[in-house]
Short mmCIF file of N, CA and C in Angstrom, two decimals:
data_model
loop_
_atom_site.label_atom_id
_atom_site.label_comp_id
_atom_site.label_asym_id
_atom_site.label_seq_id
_atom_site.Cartn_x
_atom_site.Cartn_y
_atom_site.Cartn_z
N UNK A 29 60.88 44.43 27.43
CA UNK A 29 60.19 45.54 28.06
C UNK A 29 60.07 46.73 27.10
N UNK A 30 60.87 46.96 26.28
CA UNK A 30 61.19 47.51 25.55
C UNK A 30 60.25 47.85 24.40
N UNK A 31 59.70 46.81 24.44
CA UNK A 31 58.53 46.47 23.10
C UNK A 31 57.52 46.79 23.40
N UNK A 32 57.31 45.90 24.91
CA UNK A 32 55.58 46.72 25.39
C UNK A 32 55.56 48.22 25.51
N UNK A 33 56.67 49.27 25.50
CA UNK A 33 56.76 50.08 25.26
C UNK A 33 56.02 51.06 24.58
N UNK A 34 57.06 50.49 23.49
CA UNK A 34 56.64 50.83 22.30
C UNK A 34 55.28 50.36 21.98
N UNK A 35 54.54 49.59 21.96
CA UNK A 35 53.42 48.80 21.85
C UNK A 35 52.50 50.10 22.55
N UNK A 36 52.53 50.45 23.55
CA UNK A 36 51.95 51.62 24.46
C UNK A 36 52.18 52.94 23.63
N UNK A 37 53.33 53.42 23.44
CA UNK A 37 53.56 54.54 22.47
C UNK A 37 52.35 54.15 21.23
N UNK A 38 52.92 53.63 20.26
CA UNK A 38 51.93 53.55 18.83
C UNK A 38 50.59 53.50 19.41
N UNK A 39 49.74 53.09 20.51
CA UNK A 39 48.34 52.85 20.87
C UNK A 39 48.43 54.41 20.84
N UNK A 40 48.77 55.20 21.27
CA UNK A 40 48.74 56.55 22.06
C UNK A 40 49.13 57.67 21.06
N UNK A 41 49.77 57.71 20.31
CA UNK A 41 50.69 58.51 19.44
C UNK A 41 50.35 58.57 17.48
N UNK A 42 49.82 59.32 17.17
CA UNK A 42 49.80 58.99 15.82
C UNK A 42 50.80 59.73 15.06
N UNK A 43 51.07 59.19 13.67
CA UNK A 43 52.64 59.82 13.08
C UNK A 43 51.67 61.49 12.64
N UNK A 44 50.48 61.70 12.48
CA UNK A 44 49.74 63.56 12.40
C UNK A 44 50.59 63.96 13.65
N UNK A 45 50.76 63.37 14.69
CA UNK A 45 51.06 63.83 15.69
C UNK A 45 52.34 64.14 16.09
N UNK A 46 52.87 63.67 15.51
CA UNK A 46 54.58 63.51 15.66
C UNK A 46 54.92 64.50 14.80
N UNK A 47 54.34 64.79 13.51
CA UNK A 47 55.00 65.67 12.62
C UNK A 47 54.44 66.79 12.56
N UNK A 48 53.57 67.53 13.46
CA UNK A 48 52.98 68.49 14.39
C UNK A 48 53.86 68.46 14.98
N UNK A 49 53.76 67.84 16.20
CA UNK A 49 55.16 68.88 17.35
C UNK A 49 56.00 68.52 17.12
N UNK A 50 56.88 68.06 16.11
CA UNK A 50 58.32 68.25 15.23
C UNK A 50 58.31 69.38 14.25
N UNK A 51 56.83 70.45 14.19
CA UNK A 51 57.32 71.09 12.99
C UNK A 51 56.93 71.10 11.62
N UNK A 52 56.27 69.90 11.31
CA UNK A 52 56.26 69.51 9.69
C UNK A 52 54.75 69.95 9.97
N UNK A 53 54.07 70.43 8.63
CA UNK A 53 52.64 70.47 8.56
C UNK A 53 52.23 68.96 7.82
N UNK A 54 50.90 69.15 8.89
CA UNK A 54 50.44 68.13 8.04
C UNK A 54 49.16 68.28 7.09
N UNK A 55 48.37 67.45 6.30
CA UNK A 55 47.44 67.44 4.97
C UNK A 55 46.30 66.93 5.37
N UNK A 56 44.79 67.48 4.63
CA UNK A 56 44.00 66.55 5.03
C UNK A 56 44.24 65.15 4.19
N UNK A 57 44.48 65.50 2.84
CA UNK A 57 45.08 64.23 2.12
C UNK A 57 46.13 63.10 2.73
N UNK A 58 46.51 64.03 3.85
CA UNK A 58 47.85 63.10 4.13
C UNK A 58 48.89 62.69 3.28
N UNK A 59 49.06 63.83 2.57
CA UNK A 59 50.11 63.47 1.66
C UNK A 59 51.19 64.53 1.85
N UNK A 60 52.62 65.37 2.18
CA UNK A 60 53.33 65.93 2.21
C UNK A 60 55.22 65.63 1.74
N UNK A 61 55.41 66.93 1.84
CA UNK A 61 56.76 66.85 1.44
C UNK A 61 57.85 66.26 2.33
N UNK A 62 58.91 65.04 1.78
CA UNK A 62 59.24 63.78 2.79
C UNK A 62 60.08 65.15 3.84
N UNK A 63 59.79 64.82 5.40
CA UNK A 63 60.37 65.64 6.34
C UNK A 63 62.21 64.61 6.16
N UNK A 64 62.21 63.94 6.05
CA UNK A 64 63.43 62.86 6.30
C UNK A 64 64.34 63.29 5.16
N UNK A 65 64.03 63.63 3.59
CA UNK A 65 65.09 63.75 2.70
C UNK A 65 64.78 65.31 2.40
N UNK A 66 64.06 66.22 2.91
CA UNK A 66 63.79 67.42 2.56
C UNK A 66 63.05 67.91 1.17
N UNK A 67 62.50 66.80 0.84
CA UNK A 67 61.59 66.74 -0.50
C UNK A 67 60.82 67.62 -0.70
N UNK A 68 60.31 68.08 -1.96
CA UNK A 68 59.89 69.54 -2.42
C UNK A 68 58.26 69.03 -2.73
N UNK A 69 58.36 68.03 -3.59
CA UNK A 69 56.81 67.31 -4.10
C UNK A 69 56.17 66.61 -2.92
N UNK A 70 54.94 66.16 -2.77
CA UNK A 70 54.13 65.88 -1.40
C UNK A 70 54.13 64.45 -1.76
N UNK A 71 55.49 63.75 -1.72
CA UNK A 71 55.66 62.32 -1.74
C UNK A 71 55.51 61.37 -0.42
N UNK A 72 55.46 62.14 0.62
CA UNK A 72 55.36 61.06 2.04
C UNK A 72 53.73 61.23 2.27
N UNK A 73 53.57 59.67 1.89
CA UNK A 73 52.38 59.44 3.14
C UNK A 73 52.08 58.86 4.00
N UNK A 74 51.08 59.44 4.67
CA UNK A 74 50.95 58.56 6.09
C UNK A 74 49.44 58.38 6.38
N UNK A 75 49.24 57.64 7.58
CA UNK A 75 48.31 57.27 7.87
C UNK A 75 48.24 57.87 9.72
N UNK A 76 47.50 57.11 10.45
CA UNK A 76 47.52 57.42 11.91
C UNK A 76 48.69 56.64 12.52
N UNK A 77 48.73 55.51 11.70
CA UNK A 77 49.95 54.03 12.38
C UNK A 77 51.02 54.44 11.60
N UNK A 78 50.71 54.50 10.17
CA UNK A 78 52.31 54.59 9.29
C UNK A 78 52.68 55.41 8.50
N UNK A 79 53.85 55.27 7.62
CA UNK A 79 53.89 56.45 6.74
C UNK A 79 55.12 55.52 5.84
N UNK A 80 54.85 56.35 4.56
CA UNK A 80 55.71 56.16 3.68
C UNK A 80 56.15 57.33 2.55
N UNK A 81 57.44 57.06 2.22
CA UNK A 81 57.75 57.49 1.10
C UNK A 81 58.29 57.38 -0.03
N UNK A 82 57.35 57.92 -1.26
CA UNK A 82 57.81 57.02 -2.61
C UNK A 82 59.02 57.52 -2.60
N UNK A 83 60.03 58.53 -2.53
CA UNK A 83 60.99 58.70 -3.35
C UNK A 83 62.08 58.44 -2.57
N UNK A 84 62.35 58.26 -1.06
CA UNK A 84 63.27 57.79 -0.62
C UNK A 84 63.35 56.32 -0.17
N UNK A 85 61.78 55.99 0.22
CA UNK A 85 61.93 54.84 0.54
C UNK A 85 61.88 54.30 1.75
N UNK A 86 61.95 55.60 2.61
CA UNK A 86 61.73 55.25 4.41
C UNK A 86 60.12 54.60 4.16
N UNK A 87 59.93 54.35 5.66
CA UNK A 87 59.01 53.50 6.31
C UNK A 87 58.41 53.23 7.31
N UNK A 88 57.81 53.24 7.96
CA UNK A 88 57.31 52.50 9.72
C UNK A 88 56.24 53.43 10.26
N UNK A 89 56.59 53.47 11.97
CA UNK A 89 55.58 53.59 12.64
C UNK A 89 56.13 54.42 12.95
N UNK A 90 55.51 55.43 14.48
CA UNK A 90 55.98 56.54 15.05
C UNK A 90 57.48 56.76 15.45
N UNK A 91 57.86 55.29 16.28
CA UNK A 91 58.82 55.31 16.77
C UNK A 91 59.99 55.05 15.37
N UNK A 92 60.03 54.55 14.52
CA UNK A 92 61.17 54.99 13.29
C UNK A 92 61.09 56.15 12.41
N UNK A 93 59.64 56.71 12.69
CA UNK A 93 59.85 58.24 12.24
C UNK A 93 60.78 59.01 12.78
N UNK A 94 60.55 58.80 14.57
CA UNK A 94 61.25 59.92 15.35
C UNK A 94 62.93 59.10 15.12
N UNK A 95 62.83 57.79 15.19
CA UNK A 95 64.28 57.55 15.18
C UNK A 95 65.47 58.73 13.85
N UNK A 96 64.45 57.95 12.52
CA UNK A 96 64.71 58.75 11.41
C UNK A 96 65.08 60.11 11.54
N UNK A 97 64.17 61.00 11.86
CA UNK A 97 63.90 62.08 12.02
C UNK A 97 65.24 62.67 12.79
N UNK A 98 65.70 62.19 13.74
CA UNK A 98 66.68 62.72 14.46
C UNK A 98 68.01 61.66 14.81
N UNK A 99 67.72 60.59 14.11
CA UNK A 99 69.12 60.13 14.28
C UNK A 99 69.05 58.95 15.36
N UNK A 100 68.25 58.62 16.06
CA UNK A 100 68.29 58.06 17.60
C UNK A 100 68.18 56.32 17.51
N UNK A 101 68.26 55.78 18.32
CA UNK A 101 68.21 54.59 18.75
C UNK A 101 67.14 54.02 18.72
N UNK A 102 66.44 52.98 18.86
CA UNK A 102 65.18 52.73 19.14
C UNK A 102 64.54 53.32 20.37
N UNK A 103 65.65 52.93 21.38
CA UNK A 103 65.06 53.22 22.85
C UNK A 103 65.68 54.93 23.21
N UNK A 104 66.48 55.32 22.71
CA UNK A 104 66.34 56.74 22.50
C UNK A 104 65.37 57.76 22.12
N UNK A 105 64.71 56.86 20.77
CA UNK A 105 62.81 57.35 20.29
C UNK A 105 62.10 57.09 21.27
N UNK A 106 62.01 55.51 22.22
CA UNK A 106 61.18 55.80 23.36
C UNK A 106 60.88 56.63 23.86
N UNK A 107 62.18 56.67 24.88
CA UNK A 107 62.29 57.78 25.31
C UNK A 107 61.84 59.03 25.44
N UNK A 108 62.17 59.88 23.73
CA UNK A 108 61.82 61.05 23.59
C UNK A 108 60.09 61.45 23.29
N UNK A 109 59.93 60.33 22.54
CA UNK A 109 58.31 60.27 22.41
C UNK A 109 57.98 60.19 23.44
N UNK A 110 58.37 59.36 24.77
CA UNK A 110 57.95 59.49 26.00
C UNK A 110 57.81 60.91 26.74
N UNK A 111 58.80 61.73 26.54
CA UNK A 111 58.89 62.62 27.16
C UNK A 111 58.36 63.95 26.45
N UNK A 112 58.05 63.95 25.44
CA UNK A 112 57.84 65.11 24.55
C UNK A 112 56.15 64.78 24.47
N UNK A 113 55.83 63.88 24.57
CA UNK A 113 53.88 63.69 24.79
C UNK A 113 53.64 63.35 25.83
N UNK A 114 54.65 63.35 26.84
CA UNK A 114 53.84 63.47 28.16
C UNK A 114 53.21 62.19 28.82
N UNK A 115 54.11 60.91 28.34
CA UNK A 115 52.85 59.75 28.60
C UNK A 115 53.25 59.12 29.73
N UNK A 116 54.52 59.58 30.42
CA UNK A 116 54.25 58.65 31.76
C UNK A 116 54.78 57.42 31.89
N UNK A 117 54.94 57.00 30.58
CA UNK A 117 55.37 55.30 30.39
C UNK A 117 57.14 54.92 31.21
N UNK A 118 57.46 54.18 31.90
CA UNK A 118 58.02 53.79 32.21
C UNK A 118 58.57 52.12 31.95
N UNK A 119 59.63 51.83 31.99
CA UNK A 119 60.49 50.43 31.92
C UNK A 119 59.81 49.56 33.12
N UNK A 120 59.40 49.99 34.24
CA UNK A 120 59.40 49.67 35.53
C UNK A 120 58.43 49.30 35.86
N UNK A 121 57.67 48.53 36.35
CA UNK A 121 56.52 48.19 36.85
C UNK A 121 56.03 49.09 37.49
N UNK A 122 54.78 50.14 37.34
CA UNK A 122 54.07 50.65 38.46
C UNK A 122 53.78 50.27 39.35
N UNK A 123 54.06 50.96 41.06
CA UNK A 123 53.60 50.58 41.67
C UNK A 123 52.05 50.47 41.70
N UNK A 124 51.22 49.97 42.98
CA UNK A 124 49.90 49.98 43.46
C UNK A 124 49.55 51.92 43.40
N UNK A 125 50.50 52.79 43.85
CA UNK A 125 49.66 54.13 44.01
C UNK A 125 49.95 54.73 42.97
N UNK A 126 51.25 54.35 42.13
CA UNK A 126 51.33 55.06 40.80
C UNK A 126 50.24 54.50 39.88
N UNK A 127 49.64 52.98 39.96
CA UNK A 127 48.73 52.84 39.03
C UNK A 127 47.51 53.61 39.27
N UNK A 128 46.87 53.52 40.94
CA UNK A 128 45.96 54.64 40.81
C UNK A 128 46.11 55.96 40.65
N UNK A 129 47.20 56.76 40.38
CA UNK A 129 47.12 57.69 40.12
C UNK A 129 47.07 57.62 38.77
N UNK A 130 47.50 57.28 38.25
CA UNK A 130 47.06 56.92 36.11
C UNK A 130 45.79 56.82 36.29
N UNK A 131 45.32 55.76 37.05
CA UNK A 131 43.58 55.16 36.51
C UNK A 131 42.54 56.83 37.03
N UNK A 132 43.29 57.42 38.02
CA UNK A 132 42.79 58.76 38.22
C UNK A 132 42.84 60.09 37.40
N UNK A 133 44.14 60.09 36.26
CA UNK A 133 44.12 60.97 35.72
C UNK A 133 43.54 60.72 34.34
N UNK A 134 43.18 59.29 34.16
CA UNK A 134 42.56 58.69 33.19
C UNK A 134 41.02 58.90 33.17
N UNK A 135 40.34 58.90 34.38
CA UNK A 135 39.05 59.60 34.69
C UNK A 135 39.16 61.02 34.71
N UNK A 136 40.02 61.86 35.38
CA UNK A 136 40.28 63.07 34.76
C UNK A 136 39.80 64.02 33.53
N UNK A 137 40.98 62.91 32.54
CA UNK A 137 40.76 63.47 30.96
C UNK A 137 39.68 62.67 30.53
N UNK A 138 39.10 61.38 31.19
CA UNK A 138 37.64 61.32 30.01
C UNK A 138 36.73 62.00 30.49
N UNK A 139 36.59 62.69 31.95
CA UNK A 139 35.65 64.06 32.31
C UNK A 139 35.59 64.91 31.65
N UNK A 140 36.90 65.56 31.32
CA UNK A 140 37.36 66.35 30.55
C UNK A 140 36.88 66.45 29.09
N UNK A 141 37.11 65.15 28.67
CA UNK A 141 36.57 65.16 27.52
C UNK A 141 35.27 64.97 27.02
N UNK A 142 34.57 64.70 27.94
CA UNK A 142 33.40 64.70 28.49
C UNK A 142 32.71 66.17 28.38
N UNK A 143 33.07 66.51 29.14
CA UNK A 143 32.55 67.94 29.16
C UNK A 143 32.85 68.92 27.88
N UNK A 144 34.09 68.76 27.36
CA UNK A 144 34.18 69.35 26.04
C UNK A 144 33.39 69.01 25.17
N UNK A 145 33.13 67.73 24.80
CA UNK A 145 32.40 67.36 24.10
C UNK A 145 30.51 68.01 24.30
N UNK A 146 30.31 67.60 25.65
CA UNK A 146 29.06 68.61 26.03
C UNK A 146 28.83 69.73 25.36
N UNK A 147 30.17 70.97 25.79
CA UNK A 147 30.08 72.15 25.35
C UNK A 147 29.83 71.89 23.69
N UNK A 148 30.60 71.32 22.49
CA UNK A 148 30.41 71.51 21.65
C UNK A 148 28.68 71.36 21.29
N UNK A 149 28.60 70.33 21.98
CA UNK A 149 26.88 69.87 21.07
C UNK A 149 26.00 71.05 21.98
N UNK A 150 25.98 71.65 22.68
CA UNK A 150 25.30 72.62 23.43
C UNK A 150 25.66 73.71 22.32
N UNK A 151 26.45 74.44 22.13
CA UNK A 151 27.08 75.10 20.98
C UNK A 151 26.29 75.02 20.22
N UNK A 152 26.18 73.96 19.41
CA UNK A 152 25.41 73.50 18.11
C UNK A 152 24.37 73.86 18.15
N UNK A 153 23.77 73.55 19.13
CA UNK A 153 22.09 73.26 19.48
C UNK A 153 21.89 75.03 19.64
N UNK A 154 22.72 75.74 20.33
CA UNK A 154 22.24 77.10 20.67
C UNK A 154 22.86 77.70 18.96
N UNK A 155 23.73 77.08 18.30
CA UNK A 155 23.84 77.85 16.83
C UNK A 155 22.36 77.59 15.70
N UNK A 156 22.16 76.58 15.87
CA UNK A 156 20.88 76.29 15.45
C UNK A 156 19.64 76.83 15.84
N UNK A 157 19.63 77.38 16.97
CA UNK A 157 18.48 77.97 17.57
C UNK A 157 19.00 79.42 17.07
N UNK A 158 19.54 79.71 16.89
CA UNK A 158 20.38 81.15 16.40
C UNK A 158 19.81 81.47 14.97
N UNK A 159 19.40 80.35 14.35
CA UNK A 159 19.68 80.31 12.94
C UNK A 159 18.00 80.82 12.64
N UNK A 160 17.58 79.66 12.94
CA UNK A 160 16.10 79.52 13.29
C UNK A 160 15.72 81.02 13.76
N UNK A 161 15.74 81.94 14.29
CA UNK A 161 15.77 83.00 15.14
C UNK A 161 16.29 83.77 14.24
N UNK A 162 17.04 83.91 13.35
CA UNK A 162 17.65 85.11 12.44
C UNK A 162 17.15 84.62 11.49
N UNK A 163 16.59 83.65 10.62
CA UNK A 163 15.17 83.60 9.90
C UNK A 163 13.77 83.94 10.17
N UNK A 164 13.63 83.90 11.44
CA UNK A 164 12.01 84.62 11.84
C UNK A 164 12.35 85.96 11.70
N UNK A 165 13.75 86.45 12.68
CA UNK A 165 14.06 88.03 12.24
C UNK A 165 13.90 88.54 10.85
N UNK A 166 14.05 87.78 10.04
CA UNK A 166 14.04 88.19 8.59
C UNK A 166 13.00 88.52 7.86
N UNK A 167 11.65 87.31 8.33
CA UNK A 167 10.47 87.37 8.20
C UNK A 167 9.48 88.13 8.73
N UNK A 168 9.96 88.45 9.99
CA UNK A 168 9.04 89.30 10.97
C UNK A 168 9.70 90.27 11.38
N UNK A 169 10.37 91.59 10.48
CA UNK A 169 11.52 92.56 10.67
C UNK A 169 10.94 93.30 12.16
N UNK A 170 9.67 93.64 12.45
CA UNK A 170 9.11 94.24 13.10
C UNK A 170 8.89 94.22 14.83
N UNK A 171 9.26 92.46 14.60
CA UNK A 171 9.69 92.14 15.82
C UNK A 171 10.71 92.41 16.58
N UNK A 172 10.76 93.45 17.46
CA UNK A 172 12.02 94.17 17.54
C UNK A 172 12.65 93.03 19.30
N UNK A 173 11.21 92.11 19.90
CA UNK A 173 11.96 91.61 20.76
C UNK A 173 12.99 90.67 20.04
N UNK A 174 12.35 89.57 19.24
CA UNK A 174 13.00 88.80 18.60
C UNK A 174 14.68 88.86 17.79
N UNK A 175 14.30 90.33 17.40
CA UNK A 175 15.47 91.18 16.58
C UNK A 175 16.84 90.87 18.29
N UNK A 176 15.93 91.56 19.52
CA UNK A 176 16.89 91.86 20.39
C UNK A 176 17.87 90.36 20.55
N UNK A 177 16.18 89.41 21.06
CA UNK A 177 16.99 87.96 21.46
C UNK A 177 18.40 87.68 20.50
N UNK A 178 18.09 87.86 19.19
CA UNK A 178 18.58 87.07 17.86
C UNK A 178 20.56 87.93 18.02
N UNK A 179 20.24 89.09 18.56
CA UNK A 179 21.46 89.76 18.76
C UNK A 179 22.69 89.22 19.85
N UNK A 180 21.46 89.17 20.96
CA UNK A 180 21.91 88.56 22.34
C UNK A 180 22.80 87.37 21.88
N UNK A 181 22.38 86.50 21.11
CA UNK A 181 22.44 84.89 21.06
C UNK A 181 23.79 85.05 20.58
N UNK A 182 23.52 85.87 19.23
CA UNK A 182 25.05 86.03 18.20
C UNK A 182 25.98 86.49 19.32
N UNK A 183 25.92 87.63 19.87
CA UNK A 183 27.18 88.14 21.05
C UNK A 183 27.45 86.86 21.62
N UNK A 184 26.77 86.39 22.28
CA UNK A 184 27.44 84.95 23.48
C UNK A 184 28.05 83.52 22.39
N UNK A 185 27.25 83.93 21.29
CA UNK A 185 28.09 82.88 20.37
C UNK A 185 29.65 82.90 19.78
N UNK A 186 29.78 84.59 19.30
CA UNK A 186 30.66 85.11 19.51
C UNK A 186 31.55 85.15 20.09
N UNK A 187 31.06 85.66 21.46
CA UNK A 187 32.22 85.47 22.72
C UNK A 187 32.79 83.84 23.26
N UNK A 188 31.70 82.82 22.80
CA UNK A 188 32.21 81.80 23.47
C UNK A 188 32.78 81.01 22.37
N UNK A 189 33.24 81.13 21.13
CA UNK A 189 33.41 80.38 20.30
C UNK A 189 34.79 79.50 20.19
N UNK A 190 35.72 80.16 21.28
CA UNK A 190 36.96 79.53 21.56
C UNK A 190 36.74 78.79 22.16
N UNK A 191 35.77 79.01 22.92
CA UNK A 191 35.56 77.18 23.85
C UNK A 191 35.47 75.59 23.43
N UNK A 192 35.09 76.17 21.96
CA UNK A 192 34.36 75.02 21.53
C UNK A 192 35.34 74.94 20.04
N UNK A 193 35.97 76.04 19.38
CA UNK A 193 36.10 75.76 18.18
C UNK A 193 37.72 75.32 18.34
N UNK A 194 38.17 74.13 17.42
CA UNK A 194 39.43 74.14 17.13
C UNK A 194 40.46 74.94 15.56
N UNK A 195 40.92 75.83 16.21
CA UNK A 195 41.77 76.51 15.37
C UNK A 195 42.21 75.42 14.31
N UNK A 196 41.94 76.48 12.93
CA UNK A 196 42.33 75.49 11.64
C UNK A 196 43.68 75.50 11.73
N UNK A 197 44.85 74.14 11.20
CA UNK A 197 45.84 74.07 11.14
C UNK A 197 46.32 73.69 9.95
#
């Protein structure tokens, strides 16, 4: 049971992710300093599934990162990966109403993500029309409606840009 577990964790969990909410930054290279021996040079790498490092020599998937990382058991990393991302996973067979409530919060977040995704390409489409519009302004200074629209657009782009943008990390 133990395994399908874990099997569920790694589908769900990538090691960017683990060494984010543990703390460690991560690279677009994916290359950093080993979190496990406190290494100075950007010798650990990883991937979404694995990670390695040349100079100590560790290895694996999410769940022997976190083991590594803190000392734990196998099913102790369950566990905590379980509980620290929120996934719900249990030893136990779901019942009939606990599964529909998963298959419900599973429609949930792909609404969710759904709609985020919306907002971004709506975003786009109105930054592009923005653009387009502060090049005619440029060309046609005189146009003072155009000037107004071109202002309007920037303010609401402005104001809404947290909706849509993800903070660099």
């Amino acid at each position: 049971m133990d395994n399908q577990i874990a099997e569920r964790i790694t589908e769900q969990v990538t090691v960017p992710m683990v060494l984010s909410r543990y703390g460690y930054s991560t690279s677009p290279r994916k290359r950093i300093p080993c979190p496990l021996h406190s290494g100075k040079d950007p010798n650990f790498c990883y991937t979404d599934q694995v990670f390695h490092c040349w100079t100590c020599g560790a290895k694996g998937n999410v769940v022997s990162l976190v083991m590594q990382l803190f000392g734990l058991s196998f099913r102790q990393a369950l566990m905590k990966l379980n509980t620290d991302f929120c996934l719900g996973l249990s030893a136990h067979k779901p019942s009939i109403r606990e599964r529909q409530q998963m298959m419900e919060s599973r429609k949930v977040q792909k609404a969710y993500e759904g709609m985020t995704e919306e907002r971004k390409r709506l975003y786009r489409g109105l930054s592009a029309y923005h653009r387009e519009l502060f090049r005619y302004t440029i060309e046609n200074p005189e146009d003072m409606d155009a000037k107004t629209l071109q202002q309007e657009v920037e303010a609401w782009l402005d104001e809404n840009i947290g909706e849509v943008a993800v903070p660099w990390t």
